[in-house]
PDB file of C-alpha atoms in Angstrom:
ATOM      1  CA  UNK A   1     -21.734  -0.233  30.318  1.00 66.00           C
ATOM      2  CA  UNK A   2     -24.546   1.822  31.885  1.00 75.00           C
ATOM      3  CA  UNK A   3     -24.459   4.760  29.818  1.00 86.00           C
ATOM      4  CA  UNK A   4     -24.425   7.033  32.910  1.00 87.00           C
ATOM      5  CA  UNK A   5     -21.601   9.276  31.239  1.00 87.00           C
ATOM      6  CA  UNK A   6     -24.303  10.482  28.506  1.00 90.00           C
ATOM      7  CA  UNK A   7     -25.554  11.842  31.530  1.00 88.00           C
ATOM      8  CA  UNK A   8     -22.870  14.405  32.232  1.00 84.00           C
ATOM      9  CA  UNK A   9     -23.399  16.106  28.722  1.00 87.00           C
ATOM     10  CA  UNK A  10     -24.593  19.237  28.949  1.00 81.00           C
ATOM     11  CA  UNK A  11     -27.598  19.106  26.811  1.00 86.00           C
ATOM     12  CA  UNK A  12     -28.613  15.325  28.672  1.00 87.00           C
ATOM     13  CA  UNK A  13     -28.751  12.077  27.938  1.00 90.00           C
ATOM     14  CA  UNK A  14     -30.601  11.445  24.816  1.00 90.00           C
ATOM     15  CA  UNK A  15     -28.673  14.564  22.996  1.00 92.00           C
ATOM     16  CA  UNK A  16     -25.772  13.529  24.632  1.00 90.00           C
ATOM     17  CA  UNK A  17     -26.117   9.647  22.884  1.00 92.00           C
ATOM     18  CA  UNK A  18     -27.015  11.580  19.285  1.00 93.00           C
ATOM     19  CA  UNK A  19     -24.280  14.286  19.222  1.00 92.00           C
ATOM     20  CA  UNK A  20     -21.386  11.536  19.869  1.00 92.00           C
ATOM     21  CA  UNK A  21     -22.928   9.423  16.655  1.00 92.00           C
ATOM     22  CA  UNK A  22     -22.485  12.811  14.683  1.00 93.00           C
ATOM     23  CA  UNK A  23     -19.217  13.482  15.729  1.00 90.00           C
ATOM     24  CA  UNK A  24     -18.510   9.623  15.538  1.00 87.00           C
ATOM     25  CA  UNK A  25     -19.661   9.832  11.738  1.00 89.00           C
ATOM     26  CA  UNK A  26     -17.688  13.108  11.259  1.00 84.00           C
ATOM     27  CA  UNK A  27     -14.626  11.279  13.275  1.00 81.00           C
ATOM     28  CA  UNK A  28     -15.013   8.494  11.496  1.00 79.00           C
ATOM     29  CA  UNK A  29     -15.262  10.261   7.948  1.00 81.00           C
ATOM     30  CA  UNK A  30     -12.176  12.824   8.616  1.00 76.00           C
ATOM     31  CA  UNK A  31      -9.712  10.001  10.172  1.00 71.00           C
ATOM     32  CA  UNK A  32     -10.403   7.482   6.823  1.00 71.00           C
ATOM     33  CA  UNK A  33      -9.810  10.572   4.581  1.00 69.00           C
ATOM     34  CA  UNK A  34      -6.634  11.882   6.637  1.00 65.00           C
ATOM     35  CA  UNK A  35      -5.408   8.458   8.122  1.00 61.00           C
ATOM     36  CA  UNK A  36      -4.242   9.946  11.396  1.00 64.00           C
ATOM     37  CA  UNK A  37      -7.028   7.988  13.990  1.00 61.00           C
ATOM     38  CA  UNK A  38      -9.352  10.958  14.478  1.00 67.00           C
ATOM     39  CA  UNK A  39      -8.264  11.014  18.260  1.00 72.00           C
ATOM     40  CA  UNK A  40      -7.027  15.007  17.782  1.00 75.00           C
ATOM     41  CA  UNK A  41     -10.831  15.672  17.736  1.00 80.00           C
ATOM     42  CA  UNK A  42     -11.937  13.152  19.835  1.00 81.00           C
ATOM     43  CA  UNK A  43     -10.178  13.127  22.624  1.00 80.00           C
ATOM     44  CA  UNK A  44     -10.094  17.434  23.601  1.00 84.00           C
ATOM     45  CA  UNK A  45     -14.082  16.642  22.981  1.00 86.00           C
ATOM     46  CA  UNK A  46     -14.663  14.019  25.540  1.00 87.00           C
ATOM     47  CA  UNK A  47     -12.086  16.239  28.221  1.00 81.00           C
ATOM     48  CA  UNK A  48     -13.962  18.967  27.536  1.00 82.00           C
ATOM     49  CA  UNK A  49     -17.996  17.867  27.453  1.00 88.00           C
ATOM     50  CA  UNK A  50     -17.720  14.869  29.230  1.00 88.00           C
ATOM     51  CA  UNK A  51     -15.471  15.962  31.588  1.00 84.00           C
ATOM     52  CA  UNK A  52     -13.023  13.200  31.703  1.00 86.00           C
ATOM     53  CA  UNK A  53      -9.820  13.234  32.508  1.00 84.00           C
ATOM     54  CA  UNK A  54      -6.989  13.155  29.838  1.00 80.00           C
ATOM     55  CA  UNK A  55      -6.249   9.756  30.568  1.00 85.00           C
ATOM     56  CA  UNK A  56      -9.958   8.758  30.402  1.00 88.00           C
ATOM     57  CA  UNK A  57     -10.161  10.747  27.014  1.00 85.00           C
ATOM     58  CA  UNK A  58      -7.339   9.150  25.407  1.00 84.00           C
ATOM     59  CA  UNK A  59      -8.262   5.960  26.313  1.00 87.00           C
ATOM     60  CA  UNK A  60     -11.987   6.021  25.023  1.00 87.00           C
ATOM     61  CA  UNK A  61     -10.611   7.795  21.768  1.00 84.00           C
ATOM     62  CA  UNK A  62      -8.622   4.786  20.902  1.00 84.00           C
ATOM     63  CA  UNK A  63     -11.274   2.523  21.496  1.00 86.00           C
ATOM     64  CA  UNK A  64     -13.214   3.302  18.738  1.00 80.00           C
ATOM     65  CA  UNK A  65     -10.335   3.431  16.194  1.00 80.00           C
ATOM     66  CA  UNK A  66      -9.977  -0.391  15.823  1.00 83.00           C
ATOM     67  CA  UNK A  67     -13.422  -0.485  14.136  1.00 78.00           C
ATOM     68  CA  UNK A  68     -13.822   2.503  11.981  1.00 73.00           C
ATOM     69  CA  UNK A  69     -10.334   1.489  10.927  1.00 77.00           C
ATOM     70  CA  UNK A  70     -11.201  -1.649   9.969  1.00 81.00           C
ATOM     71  CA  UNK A  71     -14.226  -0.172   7.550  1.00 76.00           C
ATOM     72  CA  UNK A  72     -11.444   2.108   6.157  1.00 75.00           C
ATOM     73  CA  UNK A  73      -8.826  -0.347   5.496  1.00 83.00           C
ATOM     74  CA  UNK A  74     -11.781  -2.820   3.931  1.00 83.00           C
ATOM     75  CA  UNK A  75     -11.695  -0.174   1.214  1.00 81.00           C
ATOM     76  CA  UNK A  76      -8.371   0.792   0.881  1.00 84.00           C
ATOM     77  CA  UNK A  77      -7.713  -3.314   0.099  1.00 89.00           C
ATOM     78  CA  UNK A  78      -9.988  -3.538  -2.490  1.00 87.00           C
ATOM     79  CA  UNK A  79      -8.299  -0.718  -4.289  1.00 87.00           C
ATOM     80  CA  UNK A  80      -4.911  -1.844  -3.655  1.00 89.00           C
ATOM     81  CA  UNK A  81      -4.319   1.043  -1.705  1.00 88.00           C
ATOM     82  CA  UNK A  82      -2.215  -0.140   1.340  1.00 90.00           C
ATOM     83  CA  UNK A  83       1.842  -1.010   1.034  1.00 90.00           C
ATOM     84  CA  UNK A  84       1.993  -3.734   3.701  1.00 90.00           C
ATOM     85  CA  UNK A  85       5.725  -4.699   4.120  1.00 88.00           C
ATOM     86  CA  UNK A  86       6.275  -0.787   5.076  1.00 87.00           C
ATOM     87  CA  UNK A  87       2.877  -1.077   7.264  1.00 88.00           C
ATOM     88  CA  UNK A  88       4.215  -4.476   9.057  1.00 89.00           C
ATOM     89  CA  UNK A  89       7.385  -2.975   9.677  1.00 89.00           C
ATOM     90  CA  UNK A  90       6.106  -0.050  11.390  1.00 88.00           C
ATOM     91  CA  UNK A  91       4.283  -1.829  13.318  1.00 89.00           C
ATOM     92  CA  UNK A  92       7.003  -3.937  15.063  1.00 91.00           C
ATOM     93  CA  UNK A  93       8.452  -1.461  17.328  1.00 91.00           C
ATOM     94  CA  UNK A  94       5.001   0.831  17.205  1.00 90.00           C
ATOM     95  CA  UNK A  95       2.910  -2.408  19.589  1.00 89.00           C
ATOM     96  CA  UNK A  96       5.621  -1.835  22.363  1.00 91.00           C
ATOM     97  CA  UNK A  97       5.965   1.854  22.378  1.00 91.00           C
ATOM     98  CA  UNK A  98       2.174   2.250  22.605  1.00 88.00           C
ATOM     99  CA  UNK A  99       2.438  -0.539  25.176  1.00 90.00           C
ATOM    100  CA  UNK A 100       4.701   0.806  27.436  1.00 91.00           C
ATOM    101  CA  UNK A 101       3.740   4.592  26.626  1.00 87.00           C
ATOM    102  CA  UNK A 102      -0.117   3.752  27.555  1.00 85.00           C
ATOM    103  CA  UNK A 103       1.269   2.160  31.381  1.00 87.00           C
ATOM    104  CA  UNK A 104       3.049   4.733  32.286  1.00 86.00           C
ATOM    105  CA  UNK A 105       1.143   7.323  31.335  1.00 81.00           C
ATOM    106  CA  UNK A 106      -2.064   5.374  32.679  1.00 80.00           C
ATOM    107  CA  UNK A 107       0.018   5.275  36.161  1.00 84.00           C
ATOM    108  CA  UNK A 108       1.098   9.023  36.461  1.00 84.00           C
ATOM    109  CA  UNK A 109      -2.739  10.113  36.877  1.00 81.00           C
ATOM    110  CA  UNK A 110      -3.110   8.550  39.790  1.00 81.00           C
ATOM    111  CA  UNK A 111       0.386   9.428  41.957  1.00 85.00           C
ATOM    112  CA  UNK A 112       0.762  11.925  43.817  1.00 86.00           C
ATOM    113  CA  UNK A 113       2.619  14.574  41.213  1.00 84.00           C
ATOM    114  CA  UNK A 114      -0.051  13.272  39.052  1.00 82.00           C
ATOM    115  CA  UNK A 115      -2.838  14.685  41.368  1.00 83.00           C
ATOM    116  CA  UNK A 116      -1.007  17.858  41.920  1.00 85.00           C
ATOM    117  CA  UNK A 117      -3.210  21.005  41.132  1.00 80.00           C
ATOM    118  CA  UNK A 118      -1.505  23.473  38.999  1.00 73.00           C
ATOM    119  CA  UNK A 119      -3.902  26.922  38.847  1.00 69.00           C
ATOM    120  CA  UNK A 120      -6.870  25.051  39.489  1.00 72.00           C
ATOM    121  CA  UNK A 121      -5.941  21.535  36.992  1.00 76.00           C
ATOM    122  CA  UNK A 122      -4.194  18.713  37.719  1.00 82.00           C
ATOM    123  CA  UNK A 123      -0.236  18.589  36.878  1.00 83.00           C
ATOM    124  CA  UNK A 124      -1.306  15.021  34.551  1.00 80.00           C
ATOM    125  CA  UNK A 125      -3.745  17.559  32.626  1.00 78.00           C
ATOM    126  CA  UNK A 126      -1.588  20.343  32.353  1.00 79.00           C
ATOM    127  CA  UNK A 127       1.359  18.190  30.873  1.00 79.00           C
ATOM    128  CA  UNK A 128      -1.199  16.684  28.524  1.00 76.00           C
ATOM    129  CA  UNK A 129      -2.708  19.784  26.981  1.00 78.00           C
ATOM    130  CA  UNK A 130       0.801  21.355  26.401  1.00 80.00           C
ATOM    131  CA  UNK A 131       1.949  18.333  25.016  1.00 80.00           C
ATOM    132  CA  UNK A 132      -1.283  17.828  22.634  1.00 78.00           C
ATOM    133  CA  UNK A 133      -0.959  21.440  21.469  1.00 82.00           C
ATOM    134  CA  UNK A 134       2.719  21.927  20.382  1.00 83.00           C
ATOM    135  CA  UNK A 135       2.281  18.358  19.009  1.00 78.00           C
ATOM    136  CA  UNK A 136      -0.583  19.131  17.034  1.00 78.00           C
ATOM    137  CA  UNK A 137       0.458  23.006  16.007  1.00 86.00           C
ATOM    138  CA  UNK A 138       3.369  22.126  14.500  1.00 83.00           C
ATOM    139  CA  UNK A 139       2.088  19.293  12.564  1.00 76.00           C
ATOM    140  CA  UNK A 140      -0.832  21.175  11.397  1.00 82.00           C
ATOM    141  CA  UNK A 141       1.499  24.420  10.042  1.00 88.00           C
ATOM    142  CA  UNK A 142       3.930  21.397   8.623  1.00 80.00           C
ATOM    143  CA  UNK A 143       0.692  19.892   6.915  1.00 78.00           C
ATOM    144  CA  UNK A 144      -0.373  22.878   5.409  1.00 85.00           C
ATOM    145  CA  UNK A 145       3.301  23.901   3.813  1.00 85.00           C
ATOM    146  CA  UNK A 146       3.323  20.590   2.821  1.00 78.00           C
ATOM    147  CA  UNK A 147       0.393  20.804   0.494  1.00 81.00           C
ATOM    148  CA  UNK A 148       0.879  23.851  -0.692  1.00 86.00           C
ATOM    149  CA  UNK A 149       4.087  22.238  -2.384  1.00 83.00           C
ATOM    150  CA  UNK A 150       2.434  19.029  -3.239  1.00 76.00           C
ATOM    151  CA  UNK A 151      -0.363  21.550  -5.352  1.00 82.00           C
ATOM    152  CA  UNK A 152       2.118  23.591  -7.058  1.00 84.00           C
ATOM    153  CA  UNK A 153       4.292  20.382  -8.072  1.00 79.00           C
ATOM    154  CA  UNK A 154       0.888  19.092  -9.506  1.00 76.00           C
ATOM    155  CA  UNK A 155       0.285  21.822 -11.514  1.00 77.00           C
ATOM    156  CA  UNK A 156       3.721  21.707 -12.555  1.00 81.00           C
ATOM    157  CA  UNK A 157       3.325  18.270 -13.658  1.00 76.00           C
ATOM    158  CA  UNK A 158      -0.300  19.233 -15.613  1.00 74.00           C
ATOM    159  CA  UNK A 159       1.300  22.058 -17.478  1.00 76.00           C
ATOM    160  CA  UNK A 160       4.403  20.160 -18.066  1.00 73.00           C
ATOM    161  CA  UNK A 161       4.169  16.207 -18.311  1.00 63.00           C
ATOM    162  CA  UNK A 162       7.051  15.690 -20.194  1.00 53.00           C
ATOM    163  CA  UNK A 163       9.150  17.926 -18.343  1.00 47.00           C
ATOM    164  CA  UNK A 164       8.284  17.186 -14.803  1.00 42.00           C
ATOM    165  CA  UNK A 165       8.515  13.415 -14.281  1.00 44.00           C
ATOM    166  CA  UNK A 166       8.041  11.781 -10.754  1.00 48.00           C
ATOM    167  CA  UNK A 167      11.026  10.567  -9.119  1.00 44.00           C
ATOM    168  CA  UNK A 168      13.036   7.638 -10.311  1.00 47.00           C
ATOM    169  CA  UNK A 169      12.846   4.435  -8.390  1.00 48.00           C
ATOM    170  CA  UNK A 170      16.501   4.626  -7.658  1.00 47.00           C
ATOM    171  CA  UNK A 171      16.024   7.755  -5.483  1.00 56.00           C
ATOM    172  CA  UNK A 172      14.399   5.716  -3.014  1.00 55.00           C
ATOM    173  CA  UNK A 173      15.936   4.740   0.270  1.00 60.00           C
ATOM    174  CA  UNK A 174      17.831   1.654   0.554  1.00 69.00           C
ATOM    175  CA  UNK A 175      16.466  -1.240   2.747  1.00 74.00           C
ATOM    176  CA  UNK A 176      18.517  -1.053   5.427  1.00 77.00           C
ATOM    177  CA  UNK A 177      17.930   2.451   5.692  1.00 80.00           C
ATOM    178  CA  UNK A 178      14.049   1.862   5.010  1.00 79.00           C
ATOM    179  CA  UNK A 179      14.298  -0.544   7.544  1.00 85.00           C
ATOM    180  CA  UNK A 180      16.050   1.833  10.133  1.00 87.00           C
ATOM    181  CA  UNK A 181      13.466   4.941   9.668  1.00 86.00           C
ATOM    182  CA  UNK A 182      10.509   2.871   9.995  1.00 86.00           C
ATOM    183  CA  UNK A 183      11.742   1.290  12.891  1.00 88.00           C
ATOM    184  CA  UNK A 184      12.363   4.283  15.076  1.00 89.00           C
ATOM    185  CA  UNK A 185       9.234   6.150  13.412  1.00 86.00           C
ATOM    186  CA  UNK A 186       7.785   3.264  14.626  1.00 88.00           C
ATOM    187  CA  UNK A 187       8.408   3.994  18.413  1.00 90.00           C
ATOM    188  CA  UNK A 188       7.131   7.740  18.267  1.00 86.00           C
ATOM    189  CA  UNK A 189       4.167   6.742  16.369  1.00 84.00           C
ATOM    190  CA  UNK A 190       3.041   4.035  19.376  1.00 86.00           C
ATOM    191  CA  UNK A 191       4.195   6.748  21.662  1.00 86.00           C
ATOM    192  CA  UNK A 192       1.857   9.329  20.290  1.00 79.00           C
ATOM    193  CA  UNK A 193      -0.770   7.208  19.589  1.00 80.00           C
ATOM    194  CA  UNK A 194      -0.809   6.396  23.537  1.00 79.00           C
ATOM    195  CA  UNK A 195       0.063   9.956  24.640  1.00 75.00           C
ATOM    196  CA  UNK A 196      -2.284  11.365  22.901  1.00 72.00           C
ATOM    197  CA  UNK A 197      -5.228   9.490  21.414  1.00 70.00           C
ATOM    198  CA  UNK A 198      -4.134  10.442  17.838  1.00 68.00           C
ATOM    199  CA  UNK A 199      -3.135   7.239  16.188  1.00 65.00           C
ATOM    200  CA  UNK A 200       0.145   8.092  15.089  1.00 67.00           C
ATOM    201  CA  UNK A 201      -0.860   8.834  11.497  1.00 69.00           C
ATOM    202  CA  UNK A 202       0.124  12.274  11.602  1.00 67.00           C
ATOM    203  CA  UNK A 203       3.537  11.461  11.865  1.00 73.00           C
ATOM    204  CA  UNK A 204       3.495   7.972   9.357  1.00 81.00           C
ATOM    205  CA  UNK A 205       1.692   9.770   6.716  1.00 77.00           C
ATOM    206  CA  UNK A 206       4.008  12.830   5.977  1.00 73.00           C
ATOM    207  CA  UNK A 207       6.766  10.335   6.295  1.00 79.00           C
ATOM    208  CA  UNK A 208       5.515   7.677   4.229  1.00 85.00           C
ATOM    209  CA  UNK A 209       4.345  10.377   0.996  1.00 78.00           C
ATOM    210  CA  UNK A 210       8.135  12.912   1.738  1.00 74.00           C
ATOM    211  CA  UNK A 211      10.589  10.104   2.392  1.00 79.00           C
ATOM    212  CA  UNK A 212       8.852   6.906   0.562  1.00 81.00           C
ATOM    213  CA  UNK A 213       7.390   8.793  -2.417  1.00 80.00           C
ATOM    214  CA  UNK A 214       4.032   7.295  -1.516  1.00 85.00           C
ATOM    215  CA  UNK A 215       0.370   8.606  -2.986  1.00 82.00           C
ATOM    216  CA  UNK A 216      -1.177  10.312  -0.052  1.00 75.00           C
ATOM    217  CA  UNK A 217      -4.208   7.994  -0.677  1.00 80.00           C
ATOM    218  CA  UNK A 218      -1.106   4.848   0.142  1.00 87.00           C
ATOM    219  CA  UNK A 219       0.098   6.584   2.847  1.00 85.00           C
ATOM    220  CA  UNK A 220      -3.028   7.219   4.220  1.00 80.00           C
ATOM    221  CA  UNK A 221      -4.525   3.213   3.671  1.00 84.00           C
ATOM    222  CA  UNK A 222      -1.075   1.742   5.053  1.00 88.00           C
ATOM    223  CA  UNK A 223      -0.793   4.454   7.932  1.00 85.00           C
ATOM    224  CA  UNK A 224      -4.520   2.556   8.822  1.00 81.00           C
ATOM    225  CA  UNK A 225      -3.319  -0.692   8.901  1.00 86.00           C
ATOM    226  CA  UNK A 226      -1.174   0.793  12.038  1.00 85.00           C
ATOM    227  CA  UNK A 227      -3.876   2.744  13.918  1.00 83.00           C
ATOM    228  CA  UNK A 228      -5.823  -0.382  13.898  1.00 86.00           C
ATOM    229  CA  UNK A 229      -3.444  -2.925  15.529  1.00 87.00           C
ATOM    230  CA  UNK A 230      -1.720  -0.610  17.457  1.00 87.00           C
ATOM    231  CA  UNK A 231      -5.138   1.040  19.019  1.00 85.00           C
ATOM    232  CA  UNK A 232      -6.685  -2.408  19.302  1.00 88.00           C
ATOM    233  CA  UNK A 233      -3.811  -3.570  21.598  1.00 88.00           C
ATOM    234  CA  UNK A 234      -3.344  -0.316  23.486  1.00 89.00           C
ATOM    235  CA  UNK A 235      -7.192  -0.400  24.159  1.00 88.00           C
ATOM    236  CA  UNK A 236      -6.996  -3.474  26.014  1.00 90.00           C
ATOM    237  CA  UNK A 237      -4.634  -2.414  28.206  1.00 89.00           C
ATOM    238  CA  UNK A 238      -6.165   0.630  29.061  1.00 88.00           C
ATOM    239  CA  UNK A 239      -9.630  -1.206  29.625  1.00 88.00           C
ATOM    240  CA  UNK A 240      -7.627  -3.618  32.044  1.00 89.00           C
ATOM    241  CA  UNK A 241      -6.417  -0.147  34.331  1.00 86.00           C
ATOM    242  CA  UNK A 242     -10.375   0.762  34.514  1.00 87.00           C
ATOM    243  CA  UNK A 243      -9.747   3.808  32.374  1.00 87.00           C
ATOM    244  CA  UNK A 244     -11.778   3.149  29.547  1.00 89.00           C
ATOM    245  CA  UNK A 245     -15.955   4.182  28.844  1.00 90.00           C
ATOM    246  CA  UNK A 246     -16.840   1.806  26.964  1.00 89.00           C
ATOM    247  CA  UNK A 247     -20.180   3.115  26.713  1.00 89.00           C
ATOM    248  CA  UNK A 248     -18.889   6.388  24.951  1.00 89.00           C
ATOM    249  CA  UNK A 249     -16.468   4.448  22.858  1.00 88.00           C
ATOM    250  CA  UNK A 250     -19.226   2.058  21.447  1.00 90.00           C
ATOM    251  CA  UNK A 251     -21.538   4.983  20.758  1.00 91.00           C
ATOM    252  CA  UNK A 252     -18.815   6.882  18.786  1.00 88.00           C
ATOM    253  CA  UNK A 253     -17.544   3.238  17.077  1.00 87.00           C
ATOM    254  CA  UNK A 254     -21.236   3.009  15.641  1.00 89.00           C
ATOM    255  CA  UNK A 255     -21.167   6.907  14.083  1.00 87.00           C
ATOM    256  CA  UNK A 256     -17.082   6.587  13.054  1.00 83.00           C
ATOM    257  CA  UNK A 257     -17.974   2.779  11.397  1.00 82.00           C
ATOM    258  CA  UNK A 258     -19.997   4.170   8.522  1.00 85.00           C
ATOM    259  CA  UNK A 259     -18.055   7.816   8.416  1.00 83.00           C
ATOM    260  CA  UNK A 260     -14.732   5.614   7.727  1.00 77.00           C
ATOM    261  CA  UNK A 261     -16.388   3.479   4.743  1.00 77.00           C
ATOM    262  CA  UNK A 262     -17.738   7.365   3.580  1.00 81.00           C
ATOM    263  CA  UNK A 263     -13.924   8.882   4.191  1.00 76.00           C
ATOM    264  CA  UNK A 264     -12.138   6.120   2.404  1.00 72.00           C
ATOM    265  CA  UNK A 265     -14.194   5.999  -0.401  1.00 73.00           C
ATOM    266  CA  UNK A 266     -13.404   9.720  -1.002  1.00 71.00           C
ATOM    267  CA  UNK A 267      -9.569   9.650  -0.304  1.00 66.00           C
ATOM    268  CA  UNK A 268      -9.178   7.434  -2.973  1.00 64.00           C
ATOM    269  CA  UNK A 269     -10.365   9.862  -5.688  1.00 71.00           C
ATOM    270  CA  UNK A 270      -9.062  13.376  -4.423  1.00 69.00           C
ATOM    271  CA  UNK A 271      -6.377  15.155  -5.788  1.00 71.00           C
ATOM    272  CA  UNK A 272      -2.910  14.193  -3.208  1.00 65.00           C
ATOM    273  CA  UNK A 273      -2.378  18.162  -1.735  1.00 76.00           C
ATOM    274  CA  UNK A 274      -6.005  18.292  -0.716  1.00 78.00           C
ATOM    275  CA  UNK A 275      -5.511  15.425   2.241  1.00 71.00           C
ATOM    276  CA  UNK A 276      -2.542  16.897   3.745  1.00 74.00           C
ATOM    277  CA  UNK A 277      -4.856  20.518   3.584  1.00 82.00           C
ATOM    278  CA  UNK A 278      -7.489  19.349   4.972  1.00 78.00           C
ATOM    279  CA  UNK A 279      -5.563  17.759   7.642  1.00 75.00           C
ATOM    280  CA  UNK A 280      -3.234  20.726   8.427  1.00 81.00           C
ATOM    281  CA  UNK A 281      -6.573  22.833   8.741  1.00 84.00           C
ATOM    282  CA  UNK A 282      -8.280  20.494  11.283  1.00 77.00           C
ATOM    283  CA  UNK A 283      -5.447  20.082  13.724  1.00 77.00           C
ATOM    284  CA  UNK A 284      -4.992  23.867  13.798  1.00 85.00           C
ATOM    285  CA  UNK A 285      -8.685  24.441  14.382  1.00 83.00           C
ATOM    286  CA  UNK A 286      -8.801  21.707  16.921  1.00 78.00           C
ATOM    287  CA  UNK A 287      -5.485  22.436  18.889  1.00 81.00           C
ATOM    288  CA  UNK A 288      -7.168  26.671  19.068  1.00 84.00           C
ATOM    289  CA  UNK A 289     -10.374  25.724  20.090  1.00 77.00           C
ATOM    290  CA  UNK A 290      -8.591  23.006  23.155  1.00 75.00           C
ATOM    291  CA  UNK A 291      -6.116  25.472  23.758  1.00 77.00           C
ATOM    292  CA  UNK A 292      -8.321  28.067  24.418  1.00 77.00           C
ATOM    293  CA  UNK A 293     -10.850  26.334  26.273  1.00 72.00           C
ATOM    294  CA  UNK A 294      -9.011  24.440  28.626  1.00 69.00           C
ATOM    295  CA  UNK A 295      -5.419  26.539  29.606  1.00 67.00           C
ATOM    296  CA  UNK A 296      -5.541  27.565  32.765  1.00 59.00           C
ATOM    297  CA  UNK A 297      -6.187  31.159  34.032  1.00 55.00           C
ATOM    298  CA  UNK A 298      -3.459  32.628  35.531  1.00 48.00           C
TER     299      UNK A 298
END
């Protein structure tokens, strides 16, 4: 860790070392409150002012997940926030998948096809940044419908508390078929988080608050409890392939540490609908902005 990277910032070194805190704290602050990793902002920022490549990116956006989700999942346990058996499960195929998924794709940079230049970028980049953007699009339009019908159901259930009721217990899955969804979710959300530097809680959390009748605030604490083991794991492999700054990733850890303990804090008292807003807004913001800036000119 020489901290030469701060050097490639455009501004220079020092501003370089202070604007990843800020976007560490605002990282930090956004995945705790959201509980999808924070890597959809992180990882389009270090492609795009540190110039690494996506590989690089993804791999220095999941380092600094294991800490800042550690802060946020301090919190979330003291409120009795997280629902571990549905957490531990997810977790048992989500290790591998991230595993395997963070290999491969570590790999393809370097062959041949990986190197290929496709209107001026790489073919590894190009597949990335499609890949990141329909991802992230569609989850972000998904999150925003999504609230809008969590809202209207709450004021449904303000103007009418005898009437509307939440859903009984026995509308819940059974175990085996618990078992089964969070099994395969499991193996996307590893994916994903590899892929793409995300975490995976984008997909966990609208499962676990649609299909488990979870709070947001539970989904979001127990979808934390995966980031961290899964990104922790995944990060070590990734250091091990030499694709990691570990420079960048301990600057952002420092900013995202004390955004995280800020971000939980709040998520606990909002009203459910506002999370999955806020969330659909970022990712759509994000996704234009890394779209935009990064397709290729043809």
């Amino acid at each position: 860790m020489d901290f030469e990277i701060f050097n490639q910032f455009a501004l220079g070194f020092y501003p370089g070392i202070f604007t990843v805190l800020i976007v560490g704290f605002l990282v930090g602050y956004i995945a705790s409150f959201l509980g999808i990793g924070g890597g959809f902002v992180y990882t389009p920022f270090f492609h795009s002012f540190f110039h690494l490549t996506a590989v690089q990116a993804v791999a220095t956006s999941l380092a600094q997940m294991p800490v800042s989700a550690l802060s946020g999942l301090f919190v979330y346990w003291k409120n009795d926030k997280i629902r571990w058996k549905e957490g531990f499960l997810l977790l048992i195929t989500s290790i591998p998948s991230a595993q395997y998924v963070a290999w491969k794709f570590g790999r393809f940079e370097d062959t041949e096809l990986g190197k290929t230049l496709y209107y001026g970028m790489p073919i590894s980049e190009f597949v990335y940044l499609f890949v990141f953007t329909f991802a992230m699009s569609i989850l972000g339009i998904y999150n925003l419908l999504s609230s809008i019908k969590k809202q209207k159901a709450s004021e449904l259930k303000k103007a009418n508390p005898v009437v509307i009721s939440d859903l009984p217990k026995t509308n819940l899955p059974s175990k085996r078929k618990t078992l089964v969804i969070l099994l395969i979710t499991g193996i996307f959300f590893g994916a994903f988080s590899s892929l793409l530097g995300i975490g995976g809680g984008f997909l966990a959390v609208p499962l676990f608050v649609y299909y488990f009748r979870m709070e947001p605030v539970e989904a979001v604490a127990t979808s934390f409890l995966g980031i961290f083991l899964t990104s922790l794991g995944t990060t070590i492999l990734f250091y091990f392939q030499g694709k990691l700054y570990l420079d960048l990733a301990l600057v952002g850890t420092i900013g995202g540490f004390f955004g995280a303990r800020v971000g939980s804090l709040k998520a606990v008292k909002v009203e459910p609908y506002v999370i999955l807003r806020v969330a659909g807004i970022s990712q759509l913001v994000v996704v234009s902005w890394y779209f935009i800036s990064k397709f290729p000119k043809f």
